[in-house]
PDB file of C-alpha atoms in Angstrom:
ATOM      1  CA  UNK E  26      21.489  -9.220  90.692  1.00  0.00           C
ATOM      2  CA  UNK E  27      19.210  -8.266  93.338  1.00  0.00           C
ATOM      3  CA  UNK E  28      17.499  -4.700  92.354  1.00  0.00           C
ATOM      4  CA  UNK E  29      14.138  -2.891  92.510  1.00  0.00           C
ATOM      5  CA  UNK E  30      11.948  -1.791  89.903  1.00  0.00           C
ATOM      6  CA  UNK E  31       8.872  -2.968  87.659  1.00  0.00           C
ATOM      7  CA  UNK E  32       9.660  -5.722  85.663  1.00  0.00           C
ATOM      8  CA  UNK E  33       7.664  -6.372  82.561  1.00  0.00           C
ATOM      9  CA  UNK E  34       6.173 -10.099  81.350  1.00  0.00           C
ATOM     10  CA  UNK E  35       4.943 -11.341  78.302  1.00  0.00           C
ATOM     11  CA  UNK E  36       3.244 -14.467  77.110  1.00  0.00           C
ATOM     12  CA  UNK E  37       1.549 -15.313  73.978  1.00  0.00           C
ATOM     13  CA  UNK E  38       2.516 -19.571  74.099  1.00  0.00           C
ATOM     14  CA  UNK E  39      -0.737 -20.638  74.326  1.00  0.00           C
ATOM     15  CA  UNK E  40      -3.974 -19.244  72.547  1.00  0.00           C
ATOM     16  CA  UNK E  41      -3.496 -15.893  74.375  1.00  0.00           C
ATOM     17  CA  UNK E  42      -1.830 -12.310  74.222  1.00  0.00           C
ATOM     18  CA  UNK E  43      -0.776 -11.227  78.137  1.00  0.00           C
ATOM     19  CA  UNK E  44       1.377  -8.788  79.393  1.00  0.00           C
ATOM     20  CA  UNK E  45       1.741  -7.707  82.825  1.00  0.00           C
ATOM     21  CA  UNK E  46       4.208  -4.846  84.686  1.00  0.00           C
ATOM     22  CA  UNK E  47       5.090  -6.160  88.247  1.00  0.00           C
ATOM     23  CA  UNK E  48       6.642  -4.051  90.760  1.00  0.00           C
ATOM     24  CA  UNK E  49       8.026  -5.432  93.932  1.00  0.00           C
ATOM     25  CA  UNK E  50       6.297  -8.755  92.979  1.00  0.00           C
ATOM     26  CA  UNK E  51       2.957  -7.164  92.807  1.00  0.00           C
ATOM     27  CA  UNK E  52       1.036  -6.604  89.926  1.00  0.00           C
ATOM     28  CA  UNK E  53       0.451  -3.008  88.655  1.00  0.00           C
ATOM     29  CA  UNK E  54      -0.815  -3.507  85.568  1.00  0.00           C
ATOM     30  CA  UNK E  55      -1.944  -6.090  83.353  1.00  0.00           C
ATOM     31  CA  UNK E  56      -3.421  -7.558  80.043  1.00  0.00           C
ATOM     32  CA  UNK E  57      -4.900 -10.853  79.030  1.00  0.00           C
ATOM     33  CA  UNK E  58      -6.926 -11.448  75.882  1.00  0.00           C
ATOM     34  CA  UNK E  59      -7.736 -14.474  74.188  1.00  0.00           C
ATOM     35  CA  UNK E  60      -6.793 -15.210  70.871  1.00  0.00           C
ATOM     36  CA  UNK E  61      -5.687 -17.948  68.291  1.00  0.00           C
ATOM     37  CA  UNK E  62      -4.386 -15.624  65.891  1.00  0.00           C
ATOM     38  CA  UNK E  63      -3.021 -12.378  65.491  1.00  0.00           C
ATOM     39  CA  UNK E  64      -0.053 -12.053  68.849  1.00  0.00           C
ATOM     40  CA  UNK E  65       2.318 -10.895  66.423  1.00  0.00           C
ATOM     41  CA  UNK E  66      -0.263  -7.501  65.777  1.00  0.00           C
ATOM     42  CA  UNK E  67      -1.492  -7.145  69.269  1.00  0.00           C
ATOM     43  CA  UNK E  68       1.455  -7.629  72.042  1.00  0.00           C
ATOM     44  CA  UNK E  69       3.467  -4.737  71.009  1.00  0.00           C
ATOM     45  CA  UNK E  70       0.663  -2.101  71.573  1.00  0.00           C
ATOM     46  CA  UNK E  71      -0.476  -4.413  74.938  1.00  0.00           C
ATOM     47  CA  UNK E  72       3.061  -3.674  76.090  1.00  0.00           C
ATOM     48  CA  UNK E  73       2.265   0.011  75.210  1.00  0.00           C
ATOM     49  CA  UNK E  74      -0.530   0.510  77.249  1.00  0.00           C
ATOM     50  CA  UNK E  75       0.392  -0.664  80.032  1.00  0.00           C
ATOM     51  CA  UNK E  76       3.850   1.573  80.235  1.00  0.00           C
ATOM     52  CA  UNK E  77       1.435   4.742  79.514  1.00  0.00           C
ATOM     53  CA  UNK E  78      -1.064   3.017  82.053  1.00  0.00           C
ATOM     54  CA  UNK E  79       1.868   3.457  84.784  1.00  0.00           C
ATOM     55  CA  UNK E  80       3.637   6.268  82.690  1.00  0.00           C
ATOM     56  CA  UNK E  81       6.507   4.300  82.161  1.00  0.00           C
ATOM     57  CA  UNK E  82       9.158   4.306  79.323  1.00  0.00           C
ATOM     58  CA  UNK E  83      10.973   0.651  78.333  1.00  0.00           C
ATOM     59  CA  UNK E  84      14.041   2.023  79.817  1.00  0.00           C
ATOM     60  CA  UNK E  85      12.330   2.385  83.165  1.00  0.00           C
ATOM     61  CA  UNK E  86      11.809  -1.611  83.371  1.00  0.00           C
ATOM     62  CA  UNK E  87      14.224  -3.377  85.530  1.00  0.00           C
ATOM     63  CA  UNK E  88      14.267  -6.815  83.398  1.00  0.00           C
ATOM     64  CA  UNK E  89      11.514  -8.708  80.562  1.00  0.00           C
ATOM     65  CA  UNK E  90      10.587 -11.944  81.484  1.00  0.00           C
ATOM     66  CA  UNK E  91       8.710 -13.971  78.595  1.00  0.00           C
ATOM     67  CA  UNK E  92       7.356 -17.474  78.495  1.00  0.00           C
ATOM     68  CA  UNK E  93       9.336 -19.884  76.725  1.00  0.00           C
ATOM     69  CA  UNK E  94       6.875 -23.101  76.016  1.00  0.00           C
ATOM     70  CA  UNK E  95       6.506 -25.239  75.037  1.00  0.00           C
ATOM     71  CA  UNK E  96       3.027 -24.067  73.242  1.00  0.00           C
ATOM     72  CA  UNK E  97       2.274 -22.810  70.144  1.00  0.00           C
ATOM     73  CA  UNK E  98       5.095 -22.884  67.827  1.00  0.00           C
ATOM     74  CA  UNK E  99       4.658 -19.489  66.040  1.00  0.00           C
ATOM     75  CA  UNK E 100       3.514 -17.929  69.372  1.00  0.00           C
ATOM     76  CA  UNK E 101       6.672 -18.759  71.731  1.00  0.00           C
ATOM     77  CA  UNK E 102       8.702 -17.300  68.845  1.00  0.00           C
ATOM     78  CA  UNK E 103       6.394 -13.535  68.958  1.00  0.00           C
ATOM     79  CA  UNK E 104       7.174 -13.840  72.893  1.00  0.00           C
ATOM     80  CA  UNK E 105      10.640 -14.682  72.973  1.00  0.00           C
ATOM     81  CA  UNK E 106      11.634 -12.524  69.832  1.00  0.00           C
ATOM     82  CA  UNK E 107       9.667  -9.280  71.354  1.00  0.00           C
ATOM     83  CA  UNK E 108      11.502 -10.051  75.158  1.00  0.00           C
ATOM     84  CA  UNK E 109      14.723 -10.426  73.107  1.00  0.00           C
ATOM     85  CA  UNK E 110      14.431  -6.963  70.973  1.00  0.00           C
ATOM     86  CA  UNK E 111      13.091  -4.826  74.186  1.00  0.00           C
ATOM     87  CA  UNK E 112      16.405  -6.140  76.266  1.00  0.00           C
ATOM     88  CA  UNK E 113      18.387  -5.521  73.607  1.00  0.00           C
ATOM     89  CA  UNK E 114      16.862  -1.722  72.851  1.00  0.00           C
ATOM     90  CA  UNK E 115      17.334  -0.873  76.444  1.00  0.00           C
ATOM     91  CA  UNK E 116      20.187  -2.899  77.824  1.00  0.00           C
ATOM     92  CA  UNK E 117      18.023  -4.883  80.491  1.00  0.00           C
ATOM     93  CA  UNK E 118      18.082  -8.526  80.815  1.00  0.00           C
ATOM     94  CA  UNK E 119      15.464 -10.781  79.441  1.00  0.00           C
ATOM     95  CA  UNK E 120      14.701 -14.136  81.035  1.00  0.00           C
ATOM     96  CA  UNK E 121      12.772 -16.961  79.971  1.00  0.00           C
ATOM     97  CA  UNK E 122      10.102 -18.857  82.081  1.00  0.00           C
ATOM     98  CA  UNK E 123       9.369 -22.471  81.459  1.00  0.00           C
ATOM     99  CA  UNK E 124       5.411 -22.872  80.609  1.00  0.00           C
ATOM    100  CA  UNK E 125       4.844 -25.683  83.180  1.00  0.00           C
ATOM    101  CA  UNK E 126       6.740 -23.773  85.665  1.00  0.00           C
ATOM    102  CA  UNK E 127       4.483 -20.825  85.284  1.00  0.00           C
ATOM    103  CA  UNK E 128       1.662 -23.265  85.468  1.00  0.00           C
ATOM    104  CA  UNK E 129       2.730 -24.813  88.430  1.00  0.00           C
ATOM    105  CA  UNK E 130       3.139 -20.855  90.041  1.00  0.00           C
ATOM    106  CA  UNK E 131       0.204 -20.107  89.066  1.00  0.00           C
ATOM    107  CA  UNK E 132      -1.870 -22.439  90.874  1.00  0.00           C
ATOM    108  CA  UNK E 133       0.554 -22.151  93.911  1.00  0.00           C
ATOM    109  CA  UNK E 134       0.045 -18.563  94.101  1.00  0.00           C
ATOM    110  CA  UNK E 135      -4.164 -19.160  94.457  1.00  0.00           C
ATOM    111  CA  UNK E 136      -3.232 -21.489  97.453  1.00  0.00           C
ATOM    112  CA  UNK E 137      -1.366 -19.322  99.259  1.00  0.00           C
ATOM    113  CA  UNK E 138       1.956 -20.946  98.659  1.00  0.00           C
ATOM    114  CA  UNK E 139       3.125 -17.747  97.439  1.00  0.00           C
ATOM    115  CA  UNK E 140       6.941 -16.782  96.531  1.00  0.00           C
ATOM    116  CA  UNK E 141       6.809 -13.243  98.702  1.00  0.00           C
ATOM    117  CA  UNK E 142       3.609 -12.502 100.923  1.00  0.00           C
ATOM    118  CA  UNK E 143       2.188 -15.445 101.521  1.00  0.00           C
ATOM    119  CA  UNK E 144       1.043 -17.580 104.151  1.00  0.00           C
ATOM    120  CA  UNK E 145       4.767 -18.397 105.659  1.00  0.00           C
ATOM    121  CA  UNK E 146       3.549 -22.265 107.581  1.00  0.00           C
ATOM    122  CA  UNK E 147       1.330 -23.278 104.332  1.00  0.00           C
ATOM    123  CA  UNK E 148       2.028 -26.923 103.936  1.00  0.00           C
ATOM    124  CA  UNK E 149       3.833 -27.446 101.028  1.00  0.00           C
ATOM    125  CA  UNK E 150       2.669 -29.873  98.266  1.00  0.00           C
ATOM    126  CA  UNK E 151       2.997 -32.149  95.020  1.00  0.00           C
ATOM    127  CA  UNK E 152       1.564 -30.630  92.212  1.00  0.00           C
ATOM    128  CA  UNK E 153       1.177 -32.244  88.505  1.00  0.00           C
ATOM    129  CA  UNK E 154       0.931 -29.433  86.006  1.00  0.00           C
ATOM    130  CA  UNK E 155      -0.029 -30.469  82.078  1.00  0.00           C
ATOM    131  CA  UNK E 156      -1.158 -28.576  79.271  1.00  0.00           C
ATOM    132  CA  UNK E 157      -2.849 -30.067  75.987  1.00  0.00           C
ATOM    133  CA  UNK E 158       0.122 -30.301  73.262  1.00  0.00           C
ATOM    134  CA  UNK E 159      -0.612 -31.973  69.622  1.00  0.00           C
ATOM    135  CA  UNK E 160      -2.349 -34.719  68.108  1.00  0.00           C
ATOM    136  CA  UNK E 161      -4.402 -35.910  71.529  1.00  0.00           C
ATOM    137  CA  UNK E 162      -0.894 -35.938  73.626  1.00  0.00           C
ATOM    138  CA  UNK E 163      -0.229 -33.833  76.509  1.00  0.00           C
ATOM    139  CA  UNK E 164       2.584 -31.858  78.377  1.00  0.00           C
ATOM    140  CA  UNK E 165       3.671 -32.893  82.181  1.00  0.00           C
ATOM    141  CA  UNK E 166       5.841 -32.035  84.349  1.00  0.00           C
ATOM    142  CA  UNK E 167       5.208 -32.435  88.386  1.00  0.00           C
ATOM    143  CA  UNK E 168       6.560 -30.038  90.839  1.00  0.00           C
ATOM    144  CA  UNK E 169       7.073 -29.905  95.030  1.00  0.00           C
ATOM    145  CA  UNK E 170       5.940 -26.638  96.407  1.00  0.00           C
ATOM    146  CA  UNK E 171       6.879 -24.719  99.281  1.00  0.00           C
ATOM    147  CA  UNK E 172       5.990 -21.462 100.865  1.00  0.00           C
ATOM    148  CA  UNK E 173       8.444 -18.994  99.704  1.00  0.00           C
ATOM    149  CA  UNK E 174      10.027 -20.589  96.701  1.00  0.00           C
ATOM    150  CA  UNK E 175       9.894 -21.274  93.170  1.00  0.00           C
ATOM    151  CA  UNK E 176       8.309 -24.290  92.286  1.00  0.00           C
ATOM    152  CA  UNK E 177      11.184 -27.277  92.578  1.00  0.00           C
ATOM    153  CA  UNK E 178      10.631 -29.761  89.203  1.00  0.00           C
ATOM    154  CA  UNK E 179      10.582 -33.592  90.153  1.00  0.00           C
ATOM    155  CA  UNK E 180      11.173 -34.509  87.139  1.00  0.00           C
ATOM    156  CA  UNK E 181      11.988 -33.411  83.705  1.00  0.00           C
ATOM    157  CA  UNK E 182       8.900 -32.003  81.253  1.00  0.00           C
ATOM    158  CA  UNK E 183       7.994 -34.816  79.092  1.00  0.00           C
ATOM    159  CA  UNK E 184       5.244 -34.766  76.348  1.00  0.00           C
ATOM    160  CA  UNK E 185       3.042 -37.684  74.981  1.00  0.00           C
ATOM    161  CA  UNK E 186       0.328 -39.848  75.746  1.00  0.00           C
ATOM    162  CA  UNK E 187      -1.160 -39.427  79.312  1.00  0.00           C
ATOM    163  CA  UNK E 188      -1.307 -43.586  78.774  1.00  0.00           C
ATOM    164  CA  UNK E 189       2.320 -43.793  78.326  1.00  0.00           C
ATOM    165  CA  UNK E 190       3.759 -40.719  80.843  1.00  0.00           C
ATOM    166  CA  UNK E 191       2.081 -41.554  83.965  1.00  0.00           C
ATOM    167  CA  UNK E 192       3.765 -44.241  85.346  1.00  0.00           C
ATOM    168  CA  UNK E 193       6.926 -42.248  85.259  1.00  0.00           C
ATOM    169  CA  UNK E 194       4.661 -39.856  86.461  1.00  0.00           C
ATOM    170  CA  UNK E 195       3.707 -41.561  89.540  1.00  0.00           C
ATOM    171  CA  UNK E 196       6.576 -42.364  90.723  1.00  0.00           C
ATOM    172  CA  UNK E 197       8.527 -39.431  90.446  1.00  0.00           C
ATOM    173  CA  UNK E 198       5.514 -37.675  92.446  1.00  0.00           C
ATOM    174  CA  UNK E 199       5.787 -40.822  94.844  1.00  0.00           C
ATOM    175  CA  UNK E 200       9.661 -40.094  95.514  1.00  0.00           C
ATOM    176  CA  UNK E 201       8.680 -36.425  96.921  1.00  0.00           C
ATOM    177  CA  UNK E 202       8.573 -36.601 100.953  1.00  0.00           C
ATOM    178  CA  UNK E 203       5.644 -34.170 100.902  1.00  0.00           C
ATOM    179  CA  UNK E 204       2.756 -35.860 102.162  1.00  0.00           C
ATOM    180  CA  UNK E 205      -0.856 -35.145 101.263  1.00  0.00           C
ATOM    181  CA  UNK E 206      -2.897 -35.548  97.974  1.00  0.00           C
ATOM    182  CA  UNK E 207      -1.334 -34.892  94.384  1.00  0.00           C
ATOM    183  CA  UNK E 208      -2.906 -31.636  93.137  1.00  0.00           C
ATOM    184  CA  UNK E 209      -3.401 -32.356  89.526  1.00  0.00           C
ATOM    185  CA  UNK E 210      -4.129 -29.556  86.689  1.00  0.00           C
ATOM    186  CA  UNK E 211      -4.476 -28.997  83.554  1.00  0.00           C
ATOM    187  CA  UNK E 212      -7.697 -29.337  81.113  1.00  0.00           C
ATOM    188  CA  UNK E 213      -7.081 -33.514  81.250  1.00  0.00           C
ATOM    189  CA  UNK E 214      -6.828 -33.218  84.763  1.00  0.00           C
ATOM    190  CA  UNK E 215      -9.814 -35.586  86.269  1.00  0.00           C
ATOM    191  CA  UNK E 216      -8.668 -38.559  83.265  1.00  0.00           C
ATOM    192  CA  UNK E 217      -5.011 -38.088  84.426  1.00  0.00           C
ATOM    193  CA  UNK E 218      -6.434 -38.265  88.556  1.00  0.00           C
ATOM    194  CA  UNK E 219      -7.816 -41.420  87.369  1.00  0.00           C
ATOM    195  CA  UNK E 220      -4.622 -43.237  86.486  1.00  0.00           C
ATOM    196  CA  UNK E 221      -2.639 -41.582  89.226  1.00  0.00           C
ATOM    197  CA  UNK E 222      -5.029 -42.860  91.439  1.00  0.00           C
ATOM    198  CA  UNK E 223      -4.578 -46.629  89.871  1.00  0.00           C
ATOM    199  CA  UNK E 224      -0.768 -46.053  90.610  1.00  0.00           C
ATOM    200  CA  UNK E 225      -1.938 -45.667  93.995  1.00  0.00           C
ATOM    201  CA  UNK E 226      -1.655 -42.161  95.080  1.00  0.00           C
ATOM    202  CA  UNK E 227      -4.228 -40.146  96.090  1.00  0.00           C
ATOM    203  CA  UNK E 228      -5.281 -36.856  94.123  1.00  0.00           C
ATOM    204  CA  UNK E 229      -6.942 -33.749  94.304  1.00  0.00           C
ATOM    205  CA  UNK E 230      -8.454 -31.730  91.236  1.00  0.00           C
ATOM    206  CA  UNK E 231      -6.538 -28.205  90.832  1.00  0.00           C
ATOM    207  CA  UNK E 232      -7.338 -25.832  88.008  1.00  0.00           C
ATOM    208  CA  UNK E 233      -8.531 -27.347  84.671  1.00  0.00           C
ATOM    209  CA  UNK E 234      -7.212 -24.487  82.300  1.00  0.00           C
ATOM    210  CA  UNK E 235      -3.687 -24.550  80.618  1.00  0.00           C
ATOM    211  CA  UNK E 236      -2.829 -20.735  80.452  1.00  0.00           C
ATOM    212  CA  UNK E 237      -0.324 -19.425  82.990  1.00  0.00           C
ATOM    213  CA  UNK E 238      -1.082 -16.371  84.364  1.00  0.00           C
ATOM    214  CA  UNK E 239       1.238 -13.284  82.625  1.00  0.00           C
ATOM    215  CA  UNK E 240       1.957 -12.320  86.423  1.00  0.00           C
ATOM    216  CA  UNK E 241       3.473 -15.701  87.566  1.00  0.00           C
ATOM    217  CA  UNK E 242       5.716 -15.534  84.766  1.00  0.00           C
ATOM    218  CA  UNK E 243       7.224 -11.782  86.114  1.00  0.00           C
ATOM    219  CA  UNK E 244       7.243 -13.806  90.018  1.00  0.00           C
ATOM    220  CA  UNK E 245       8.945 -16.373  89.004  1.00  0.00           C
ATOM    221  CA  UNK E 246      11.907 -14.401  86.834  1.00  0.00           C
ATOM    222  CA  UNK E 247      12.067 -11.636  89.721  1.00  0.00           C
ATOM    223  CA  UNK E 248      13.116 -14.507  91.968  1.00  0.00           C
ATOM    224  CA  UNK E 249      15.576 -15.596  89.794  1.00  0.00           C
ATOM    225  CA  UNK E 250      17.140 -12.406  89.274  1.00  0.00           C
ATOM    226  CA  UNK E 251      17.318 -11.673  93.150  1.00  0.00           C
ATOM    227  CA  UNK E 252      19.398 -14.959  93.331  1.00  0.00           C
ATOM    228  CA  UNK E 253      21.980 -13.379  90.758  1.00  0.00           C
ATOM    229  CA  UNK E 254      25.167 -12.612  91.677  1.00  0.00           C
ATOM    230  CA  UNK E 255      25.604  -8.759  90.936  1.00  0.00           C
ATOM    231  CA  UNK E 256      27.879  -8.755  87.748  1.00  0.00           C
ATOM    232  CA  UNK E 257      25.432 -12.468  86.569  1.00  0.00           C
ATOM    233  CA  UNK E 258      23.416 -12.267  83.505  1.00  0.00           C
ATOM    234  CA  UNK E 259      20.992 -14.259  82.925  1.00  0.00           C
ATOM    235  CA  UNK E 260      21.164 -16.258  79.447  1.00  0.00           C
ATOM    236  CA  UNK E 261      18.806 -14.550  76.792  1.00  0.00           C
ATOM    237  CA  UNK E 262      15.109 -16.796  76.216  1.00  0.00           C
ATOM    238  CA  UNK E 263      15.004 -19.554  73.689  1.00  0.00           C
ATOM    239  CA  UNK E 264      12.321 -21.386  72.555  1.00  0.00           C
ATOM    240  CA  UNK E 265      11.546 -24.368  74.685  1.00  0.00           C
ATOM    241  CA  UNK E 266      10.262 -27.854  73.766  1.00  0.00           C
ATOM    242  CA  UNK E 267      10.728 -31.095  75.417  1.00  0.00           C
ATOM    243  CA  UNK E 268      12.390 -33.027  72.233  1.00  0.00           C
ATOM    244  CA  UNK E 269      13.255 -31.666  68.491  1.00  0.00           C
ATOM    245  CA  UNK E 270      11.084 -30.387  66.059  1.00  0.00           C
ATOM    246  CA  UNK E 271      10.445 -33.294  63.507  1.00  0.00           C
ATOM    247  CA  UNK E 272      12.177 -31.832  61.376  1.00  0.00           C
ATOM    248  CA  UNK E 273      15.528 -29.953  62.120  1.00  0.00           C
ATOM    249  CA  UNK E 274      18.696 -29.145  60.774  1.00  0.00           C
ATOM    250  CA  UNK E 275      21.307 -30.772  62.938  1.00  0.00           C
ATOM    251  CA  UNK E 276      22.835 -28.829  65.495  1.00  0.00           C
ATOM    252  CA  UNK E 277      26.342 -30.695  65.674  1.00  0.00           C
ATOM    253  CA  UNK E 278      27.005 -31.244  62.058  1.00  0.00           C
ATOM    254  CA  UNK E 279      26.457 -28.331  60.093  1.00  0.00           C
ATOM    255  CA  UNK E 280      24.831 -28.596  56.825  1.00  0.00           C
ATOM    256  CA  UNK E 281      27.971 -29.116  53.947  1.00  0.00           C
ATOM    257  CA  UNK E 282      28.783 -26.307  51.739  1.00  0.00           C
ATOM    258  CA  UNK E 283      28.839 -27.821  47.975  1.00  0.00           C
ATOM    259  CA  UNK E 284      31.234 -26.105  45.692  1.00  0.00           C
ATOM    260  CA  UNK E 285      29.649 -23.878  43.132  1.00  0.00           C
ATOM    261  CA  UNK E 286      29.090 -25.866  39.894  1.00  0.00           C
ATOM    262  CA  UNK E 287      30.506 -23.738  36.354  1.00  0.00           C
ATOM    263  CA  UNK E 288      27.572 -22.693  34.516  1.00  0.00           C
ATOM    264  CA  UNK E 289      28.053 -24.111  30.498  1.00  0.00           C
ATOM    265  CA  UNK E 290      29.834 -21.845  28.044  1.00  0.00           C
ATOM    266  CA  UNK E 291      27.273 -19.765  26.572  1.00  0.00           C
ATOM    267  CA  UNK E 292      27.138 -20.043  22.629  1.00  0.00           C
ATOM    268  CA  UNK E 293      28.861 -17.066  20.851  1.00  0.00           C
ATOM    269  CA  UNK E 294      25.641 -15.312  19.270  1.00  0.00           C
TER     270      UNK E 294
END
């Protein structure tokens, strides 16, 4: 589905509102304000601005990209349902952008590892990206980078202790044929260099925030719409989250339907 046009991407997952209009992979306008509450009020007028900023109308957007999570529960769901109601209002596609894939783009992007216009012989790298997730655990997932392409995942996101995920950690980083130092980020970053660097690898400190940049999000779903074929659509964003809520209906047995029980004859009066 390859195609021109500015693409729109949205991400409120983490304790932020951003919104950003990329055309040809290049920013043109963007928004990013912190904030623990209140997403639900403020990304529909962010979106607003920046289409009068650029005197654009939603029709004029090739795609919506949106971050997916994991994150904030509520927040993923403002994202995802906004992307999801602006594709369907205009007949564009929506896609959905992992958080630690963003995360992982992000930090690629400041090192020149970039998916268009970058430095074309950068050495490529291993790159741990985590974000703080509940009660004291974290979220990991570690990536190989290249110059020119979406970050490749190693290994499947996992959430928990940093105690308990880093020997799987370590090796899956250790399988990667991409010499040099691990680039860790993330705010646990120089605890989690510690252990990797018990496991034997060596490490280098990357960016200790946990909020993907708005733009790497629009990057990373304009390359995946370029590798569409024309007639392909992409499947519409979901909330993402590395296991089940702890509590959830199940999703292969539905719930039983009880028969309606008789209400009592009612007394004659």
């Amino acid at each position: 589905m390859t195609g021109a046009g500015p693409l729109l991407a949205i991400d409120t997952a983490a304790s932020q509102c951003g919104a950003a209009i990329l055309v040809d992979g290049r920013v043109a306008a963007e928004r990013l304000e912190l904030m623990s509450r209140g997403q639900a009020e403020r990304l529909m007028p962010m979106i607003a601005e920046l289409l009068a900023e650029l005197s654009l109308a939603p029709r004029d957007l090739r795609a919506v990209a949106v971050c997916e999570g994991p994150g904030n529960f509520t927040g993923i769901r403002i994202a995802v349902a906004a992307a999801r109601g602006l594709a369907l209002s205009t007949g564009r596609p929506a896609l959905g952008v992992g958080r630690l894939d963003a995360l992982a783009e992000t930090e690629a992007w400041g090192l020149g590892l970039r998916l268009s216009g970058g430095t074309p012989d950068a050495a490529p790298l291993r790159l741990l990206a985590t974000a703080e997730a509940r009660r004291g655990e974290i979220l990991a997932q570690p990536f190989e980078i290249h110059a020119g392409e979406a970050p490749r995942a190693l290994a499947p996101l996992t959430q928990g202790e940093a105690e308990t995920l880093v020997p799987a950690l370590a090796e899956a980083l250790a399988s990667s044929p991409v010499p040099g130092p691990v680039r860790v980020c993330g705010p646990d970053a120089p605890r989690i260099s510690a252990m990797l660097e018990a496991a034997g690898l060596a490490v280098a400190l990357g960016d200790l925030g946990d909020m993907a940049d708005p733009a790497s999000i629009g990057r990373l779903a304009g390359a995946a719409l370029d590798r569409l074929a024309a007639e392909e659509t992409p499947p519409p964003p979901a909330p993402r989250y590395p296991r089940p809520a702890d509590a959830a209906p199940s999703r292969e047995t539905p719930p039983p339907l009880l028969a309606p029980t008789p209400l009592p004859d009612t007394p004659a009066r």
